[in-house]
Amino acid sequence: AIPMASSRILVSHNKSDAFDDSFNYRSLVGTLTYLGRGIRPDIAYASHSKPKSEHGSALRWIGQYLKGTSKLGMIYNPDFQKRLEVHVDADFVGNWDTEDTQNMDTAKSRHGYVITYDGCPICWKSQLQQTINLSSCEAEYEGLSSALREAMPIMNLIYEMQSHKILSTSGMAKIHCKVNEDNIGAL
């Protein structure tokens, strides 16, 4: 099961019928966003949309996915050799709608990241970027910037926890952060 159709990208669908209000759309998107940020990173990308009939269908799809995977969850299996790692990726204009070329939102790229500590995810995000990028390198760079702005306070927190002996280490080790990026130009 997958959280949303991978063959279709949800765009604004300006020419489509409005959502039929068969359920509280905004409340459901808020709930899914909460779940995506807190305990279900598998739906983080799928829960961002605007209400048209296609979006209502997409939310029903996510609901069926969650119903079918309700017994699944994240399993934390620490690998103490990994420490702090950041995994980042971005698409370049992945939402471009050739039928609605005037809609600037479809020209924006999306990035996502997962920050792990000892191999366990502690923070993740999937978001539409604020600016329109001119290259895949620029989209990846913006994703890196966002992820590392999130990772730096975590590094400071780990350092502070070590200094107060909350995290056990042999001495005061320097905090290193391994960043995984698939675009050489962005590194």
Coordinates of C-alpha atoms in Angstrom, one line a residue:
A1 CA 0.0 0.0 0.0
I2 CA 1.2 3.5 -0.7
P3 CA -0.1 6.8 0.8
M4 CA -1.0 8.4 -2.5
A5 CA -1.0 7.7 -6.2
S6 CA 2.5 8.0 -7.5
S7 CA 1.5 8.5 -11.1
R8 CA -0.5 11.7 -10.4
I9 CA 0.7 15.0 -8.9
L10 CA -2.0 17.0 -7.1
V11 CA -2.1 20.5 -8.5
S12 CA -4.6 23.2 -7.9
H13 CA -7.1 21.8 -10.5
N14 CA -8.6 25.3 -11.1
K15 CA -11.1 24.0 -13.7
S16 CA -12.4 21.2 -11.5
D17 CA -15.5 21.1 -9.4
A18 CA -15.2 22.4 -5.8
F19 CA -14.9 19.8 -3.1
D20 CA -18.4 18.4 -2.2
D21 CA -18.0 19.0 1.6
S22 CA -18.9 15.4 2.3
F23 CA -16.4 15.6 5.3
N24 CA -14.6 18.4 7.2
Y25 CA -11.7 18.8 4.7
R26 CA -9.7 21.4 6.7
S27 CA -10.0 19.4 9.9
L28 CA -8.8 16.2 8.2
V29 CA -5.9 18.0 6.5
G30 CA -4.9 19.4 9.9
T31 CA -5.1 15.9 11.5
L32 CA -3.0 14.4 8.7
T33 CA -0.5 17.1 8.9
Y34 CA -0.2 16.5 12.7
L35 CA 0.2 12.7 12.1
G36 CA 2.7 13.4 9.3
R37 CA 4.9 15.6 11.5
G38 CA 4.6 13.5 14.6
I39 CA 4.3 9.7 14.1
R40 CA 3.6 8.9 10.4
P41 CA 6.4 10.3 8.2
D42 CA 5.1 8.1 5.4
I43 CA 2.2 10.5 4.8
A44 CA 4.1 13.8 5.3
Y45 CA 4.2 14.6 1.5
A46 CA 0.7 13.4 0.8
S47 CA -1.2 15.6 3.3
H48 CA -0.5 19.0 1.6
S49 CA -3.3 20.1 -0.8
K50 CA -6.1 22.6 -1.6
P51 CA -9.7 21.6 -1.7
K52 CA -11.0 20.5 -5.1
S53 CA -12.8 17.2 -5.9
E54 CA -9.4 15.5 -6.7
H55 CA -8.1 16.5 -3.3
G56 CA -11.1 15.0 -1.6
S57 CA -10.4 11.8 -3.4
A58 CA -6.7 11.9 -2.4
L59 CA -7.7 12.3 1.3
R60 CA -10.0 9.3 1.0
W61 CA -7.0 7.4 -0.5
I62 CA -4.9 8.4 2.5
G63 CA -7.7 7.4 4.9
Q64 CA -7.8 3.9 3.3
Y65 CA -4.0 3.7 3.5
L66 CA -4.0 4.6 7.2
K67 CA -6.9 2.1 7.9
G68 CA -4.9 -0.6 6.1
T69 CA -1.7 0.2 7.9
S70 CA -3.0 1.0 11.4
K71 CA -1.1 -1.9 12.9
L72 CA 2.2 -0.6 11.5
G73 CA 4.5 1.9 13.1
M74 CA 8.0 3.0 13.4
I75 CA 10.5 0.6 15.0
Y76 CA 13.4 2.2 16.7
N77 CA 16.5 0.0 16.6
P78 CA 19.4 2.1 17.7
D79 CA 22.8 1.8 15.9
F80 CA 25.2 3.6 18.2
Q81 CA 27.8 3.8 15.5
K82 CA 25.7 6.3 13.4
R83 CA 25.2 9.2 15.8
L84 CA 23.6 12.3 14.1
E85 CA 22.8 12.1 10.4
V86 CA 20.8 14.3 8.0
H87 CA 19.3 12.8 4.9
V88 CA 18.1 15.4 2.3
D89 CA 16.5 15.3 -1.1
A90 CA 14.6 17.7 -3.3
D91 CA 12.8 17.6 -6.6
F92 CA 13.1 20.3 -9.3
V93 CA 9.8 21.7 -10.4
G94 CA 8.2 18.4 -9.7
N95 CA 4.7 19.8 -9.5
W96 CA 4.8 21.7 -12.8
D97 CA 1.4 21.8 -14.5
T98 CA 1.6 22.2 -18.2
E99 CA -2.1 23.0 -18.4
D100 CA -1.9 25.8 -15.8
T101 CA 1.3 27.6 -16.7
Q102 CA 0.2 30.8 -15.0
N103 CA 0.1 29.2 -11.6
M104 CA 3.4 30.0 -10.0
D105 CA 3.0 27.4 -7.2
T106 CA 3.4 24.6 -9.7
A107 CA 6.9 26.0 -10.6
K108 CA 8.1 25.6 -7.0
S109 CA 10.3 22.6 -6.0
R110 CA 9.7 20.4 -3.0
H111 CA 12.3 19.2 -0.5
G112 CA 12.3 16.7 2.3
Y113 CA 14.7 15.6 5.0
V114 CA 15.0 13.1 7.8
I115 CA 17.3 13.7 10.8
T116 CA 18.3 10.6 12.7
Y117 CA 20.2 10.0 15.9
D118 CA 21.8 6.6 16.4
G119 CA 19.9 5.5 13.3
C120 CA 16.5 6.5 14.7
P121 CA 14.4 9.3 13.1
I122 CA 13.9 12.2 15.4
C123 CA 12.8 14.9 13.0
W124 CA 11.4 14.9 9.4
K125 CA 9.7 17.3 7.0
S126 CA 8.4 17.5 3.4
Q127 CA 7.6 21.0 2.2
L128 CA 7.1 23.1 -0.9
Q129 CA 9.9 25.6 -1.2
Q130 CA 9.3 29.3 -0.8
T131 CA 11.1 30.4 -3.9
I132 CA 11.2 29.3 -7.6
N133 CA 14.5 27.7 -8.2
L134 CA 16.4 27.8 -11.5
S135 CA 18.2 24.5 -11.3
S136 CA 18.1 21.1 -9.4
C137 CA 21.3 22.2 -7.7
E138 CA 19.5 25.3 -6.3
A139 CA 16.5 23.2 -5.1
E140 CA 18.9 20.8 -3.4
Y141 CA 20.8 23.6 -1.8
E142 CA 17.7 25.2 -0.4
G143 CA 16.7 21.7 1.0
L144 CA 20.1 21.4 2.6
S145 CA 19.8 24.8 4.1
S146 CA 16.5 24.0 5.7
A147 CA 17.6 20.7 7.0
L148 CA 20.8 22.0 8.5
R149 CA 19.0 24.9 10.2
E150 CA 16.9 22.2 11.9
A151 CA 20.0 20.1 12.7
M152 CA 22.2 22.8 14.3
P153 CA 20.0 23.3 17.4
I154 CA 19.8 19.5 17.8
M155 CA 23.6 19.4 17.8
N156 CA 23.7 22.1 20.5
L157 CA 21.1 20.1 22.5
I158 CA 23.2 17.0 22.3
Y159 CA 26.3 18.9 23.4
E160 CA 24.4 20.4 26.4
M161 CA 23.0 17.0 27.3
Q162 CA 26.5 15.5 27.2
S163 CA 27.9 18.3 29.4
H164 CA 25.2 17.6 32.0
K165 CA 25.9 13.9 31.8
I166 CA 22.4 13.1 30.5
L167 CA 23.9 11.4 27.5
S168 CA 26.7 9.0 28.4
T169 CA 29.8 9.3 26.3
S170 CA 33.5 8.7 27.0
G171 CA 34.6 12.3 27.7
M172 CA 33.2 15.3 26.0
A173 CA 33.1 14.2 22.4
K174 CA 32.8 16.7 19.6
I175 CA 29.4 16.6 17.9
H176 CA 29.6 15.6 14.3
C177 CA 26.8 15.6 11.8
K178 CA 26.9 13.5 8.7
V179 CA 24.9 14.9 5.8
N180 CA 23.7 12.7 2.9
E181 CA 23.0 14.5 -0.3
D182 CA 22.7 13.1 -3.8
N183 CA 23.5 16.3 -5.8
I184 CA 27.3 16.9 -6.1
G185 CA 26.7 20.6 -7.2
A186 CA 24.9 21.3 -3.9
L187 CA 27.7 20.0 -1.8

